[in-house]
Coordinates of C-alpha atoms and ligand atoms in Angstrom, one line a residue:
X1 CA 110.4 113.4 102.0
X2 CA 114.0 113.6 100.8
X3 CA 114.9 113.0 97.1
X4 CA 117.4 110.3 98.0
X5 CA 114.4 108.1 99.1
X6 CA 112.7 108.8 95.7
X7 CA 115.8 108.1 93.6
X8 CA 116.4 104.9 95.5
X9 CA 112.8 103.8 95.1
X10 CA 112.8 104.4 91.4
X11 CA 116.1 102.5 91.1
X12 CA 114.5 99.6 93.0
X13 CA 111.4 99.6 90.7
X14 CA 113.6 99.5 87.6
X15 CA 115.9 96.7 88.9
X16 CA 113.1 94.5 90.3
X17 CA 110.2 95.1 87.9
X18 CA 111.8 96.7 84.8
X19 CA 111.7 99.9 82.9
X20 CA 108.2 99.4 81.6
X21 CA 106.7 99.2 85.1
X22 CA 108.8 102.2 86.1
X23 CA 107.4 104.2 83.2
X24 CA 103.8 103.1 84.0
X25 CA 103.9 104.2 87.6
X26 CA 105.3 107.7 86.8
X27 CA 103.6 108.5 83.5
X28 CA 100.0 108.9 84.5
X29 CA 100.0 112.6 85.2
X30 CA 99.4 112.3 89.0
X31 CA 102.9 113.3 90.1
X32 CA 103.7 117.0 90.6
X33 CA 107.4 116.3 90.0
X34 CA 106.7 114.1 87.0
X35 CA 109.0 111.4 88.4
X36 CA 112.0 113.7 88.3
X37 CA 113.9 113.9 91.6
X38 CA 117.3 114.9 92.8
X39 CA 118.8 113.3 95.9
X40 CA 119.1 116.6 97.8
X41 CA 115.6 117.9 96.8
X42 CA 112.6 117.6 99.0
X43 CA 109.2 116.3 97.8
X44 CA 105.8 115.9 99.1
X45 CA 105.3 112.6 101.0
X46 CA 102.1 112.1 99.1
X47 CA 104.1 111.6 95.9
X48 CA 105.7 108.6 97.5
X49 CA 102.3 107.3 98.5
X50 CA 101.1 107.7 94.9
X51 CA 104.2 105.9 93.5
X52 CA 103.8 103.0 95.9
X53 CA 100.1 102.7 95.3
X54 CA 100.7 102.8 91.5
X55 CA 103.3 100.1 91.9
X56 CA 101.0 97.9 93.9
X57 CA 98.3 98.2 91.3
X58 CA 100.8 97.5 88.5
X59 CA 102.3 94.4 90.2
X60 CA 99.4 93.1 92.4
X61 CA 101.7 93.1 95.4
X62 CA 100.3 94.6 98.6
X63 CA 101.5 98.1 99.5
X64 CA 103.0 96.9 102.9
X65 CA 105.0 94.2 101.2
X66 CA 106.4 96.7 98.7
X67 CA 107.4 99.1 101.5
X68 CA 109.2 96.3 103.3
X69 CA 111.0 95.3 100.1
X70 CA 112.0 98.9 99.7
X71 CA 113.4 99.0 103.2
X72 CA 115.6 96.0 102.3
X73 CA 116.8 97.8 99.2
X74 CA 117.2 101.2 100.8
X75 CA 119.7 100.3 103.5
X76 CA 122.6 99.7 101.1
X77 CA 121.7 102.9 99.2
X78 CA 121.8 105.0 102.4
X79 CA 125.0 103.3 103.7
X80 CA 126.8 103.7 100.3
X81 CA 125.7 107.4 99.9
X82 CA 126.7 108.2 103.5
X83 CA 129.3 105.7 104.7
X84 CA 130.5 108.2 107.4
X85 CA 127.2 107.9 109.2
X86 CA 127.6 104.3 110.0
X87 CA 131.4 103.7 109.9
X88 CA 131.7 104.0 113.7
X89 CA 129.5 101.1 114.5
X90 CA 130.8 97.5 114.7
X91 CA 127.6 95.7 115.7
X92 CA 124.0 95.8 114.4
X93 CA 122.6 96.2 117.9
X94 CA 125.0 99.1 118.6
X95 CA 123.8 100.8 115.4
X96 CA 120.1 100.3 116.1
X97 CA 120.6 101.7 119.6
X98 CA 122.0 104.9 118.1
X99 CA 119.4 105.6 115.3
X100 CA 117.6 108.2 117.3
X101 CA 120.5 110.0 119.1
X102 CA 123.3 109.7 116.5
X103 CA 122.4 108.4 113.1
X104 CA 119.3 110.4 112.4
X105 CA 120.8 113.4 114.2
X106 CA 123.7 113.2 111.6
X107 CA 121.1 112.8 108.8
X108 CA 119.4 116.0 110.0
X109 CA 122.7 117.8 109.6
X110 CA 123.1 116.5 106.1
X111 CA 119.5 117.3 105.2
X112 CA 118.0 119.9 107.6
X113 CA 114.5 119.4 106.2
X114 CA 114.5 115.6 106.6
X115 CA 111.4 114.3 108.3
X116 CA 112.6 111.5 110.5
X117 CA 110.8 108.9 112.6
X118 CA 111.6 108.5 116.3
X119 CA 113.0 105.3 117.8
X120 CA 112.7 105.0 121.6
X121 CA 114.7 102.2 123.1
X122 CA 112.7 100.3 125.8
X123 CA 115.2 97.6 126.6
X124 CA 118.6 96.4 125.4
X125 CA 120.7 93.3 126.2
X126 CA 123.8 92.0 124.6
X127 CA 121.7 90.0 122.1
X128 CA 118.4 91.9 121.8
X129 CA 116.7 95.3 121.7
X130 CA 113.1 96.5 122.0
X131 CA 112.2 99.9 120.6
X132 CA 109.2 101.9 119.6
X133 CA 109.0 103.4 116.2
X134 CA 106.8 106.6 115.9
X135 CA 106.1 108.6 112.8
X136 CA 103.1 110.3 111.3
X137 CA 104.1 108.5 108.0
X138 CA 103.6 105.1 109.4
X139 CA 106.5 103.5 107.5
X140 CA 107.1 100.7 110.0
X141 CA 107.4 98.1 107.3
X142 CA 110.2 100.3 105.8
X143 CA 111.9 100.3 109.3
X144 CA 111.5 96.4 109.4
X145 CA 113.4 96.1 106.1
X146 CA 116.1 98.5 107.2
X147 CA 116.6 96.7 110.5
X148 CA 116.9 93.3 108.8
X149 CA 119.6 94.7 106.4
X150 CA 121.4 96.3 109.3
X151 CA 122.1 92.8 110.6
X152 CA 123.1 91.5 107.2
X153 CA 125.5 94.5 106.8
X154 CA 127.5 93.0 109.8
X155 CA 127.2 89.4 108.5
X156 CA 124.4 88.4 110.9
X157 CA 120.6 87.8 111.0
X158 CA 117.9 88.5 113.6
X159 CA 114.4 87.5 114.5
X160 CA 112.3 90.7 114.2
X161 CA 108.7 90.9 115.5
X162 CA 106.5 93.9 115.8
X163 CA 103.2 94.9 117.4
X164 CA 101.1 97.8 116.2
X165 CA 100.5 100.1 119.3
X166 CA 98.4 102.3 117.0
X167 CA 96.2 100.6 114.4
X168 CA 97.4 103.0 111.6
X169 CA 101.0 102.0 112.1
X170 CA 102.2 105.4 113.4
X171 CA 103.4 103.8 116.7
X172 CA 104.9 100.3 116.5
X173 CA 106.9 98.3 119.0
X174 CA 109.8 96.2 117.6
X175 CA 111.4 93.2 119.4
X176 CA 114.6 92.3 117.8
X177 CA 116.7 89.2 118.8
X178 CA 120.0 88.5 117.3
X179 CA 120.4 85.0 115.9
X180 CA 123.4 82.8 116.6
Ligands
HEM1 C1 114.1 108.0 106.9 C2 114.5 104.1 109.7 C3 119.3 104.2 109.3 C4 118.9 108.2 106.6 C5 113.8 106.9 107.6 C6 112.5 106.3 107.8 C7 112.6 105.2 108.5 C8 114.0 105.1 108.9 C9 111.5 104.2 108.9 C10 111.2 106.8 107.0 C11 110.6 108.1 107.6 C12 109.6 107.8 108.6 O1 109.3 106.6 109.0 O2 109.0 108.8 109.2 C13 115.8 103.8 109.9 C14 116.4 102.6 110.5 C15 117.7 102.6 110.3 C16 118.0 103.9 109.6 C17 115.5 101.5 111.1 C18 118.8 101.6 110.8 C19 118.6 100.3 110.7 C20 119.6 105.3 108.5 C21 120.9 105.6 108.0 C22 120.8 106.7 107.2 C23 119.4 107.1 107.3 C24 122.2 104.8 108.2 C25 121.9 107.5 106.5 C26 123.0 107.1 106.3 C27 117.6 108.5 106.4 C28 117.0 109.5 105.5 C29 115.6 109.4 105.6 C30 115.4 108.4 106.6 C31 117.8 110.4 104.5 C32 114.6 110.2 104.8 C33 114.1 111.4 105.5 C34 113.1 112.2 104.7 O3 112.6 111.7 103.7 O4 112.9 113.4 105.0 N1 114.7 106.2 108.4 N2 116.9 104.6 109.4 N3 118.7 106.2 108.0 N4 116.5 107.9 107.1 FE1 116.7 106.4 108.4

């Protein structure tokens, strides 16, 4: 997993839960990188799992809810670090439609070792889109947060529902309907 995801995660922990919580989740000797990440580095996904599990124990907030909150936080971090990746889109549905074939393709050029999910579009109208998220990492709650913020980025909102096609969350269908 790319370092930018780790640096954004630690930033979120500090801003939402404070420095003490941040120290507690990294200073327990379980992390090979000892909580030190650079945005261009690549780290084991298990380190992220450890950080989120520790945060969940520390805050008593379920892991899934923390991953969703991180998705909400991460969108702005990605958009600000790489404005060129999203500057050509003028609607949230247009952006979502292009994650697989443009956005993440661009990300792969920036970070050749990025491990990205796939988003297969099943159906798109002027006001809605249905797509299937697949990834061995099962970060569909992260996708949910990112999708929600994509709408806010353009000044809108959406009703987002999802169905787990596989129980472990490695394949999840999203139905997204723009509000208003
Ligand atoms: C990883 C979804 C837009 C850059 C991910 C992951 C998800 C995701 C769920 C986690 C990896 C996985 O599940 O296997 C989305 C959605 C987007 C979006 C739903 C739009 C709403 C973007 C944009 C950028 C970006 C705009 C960059 C400007 C990345 C990067 C990673 C990533 C750097 C980390 C890859 C790694 O750790 O190896 N994306 N993404 N994404 N995405 Fe996106």
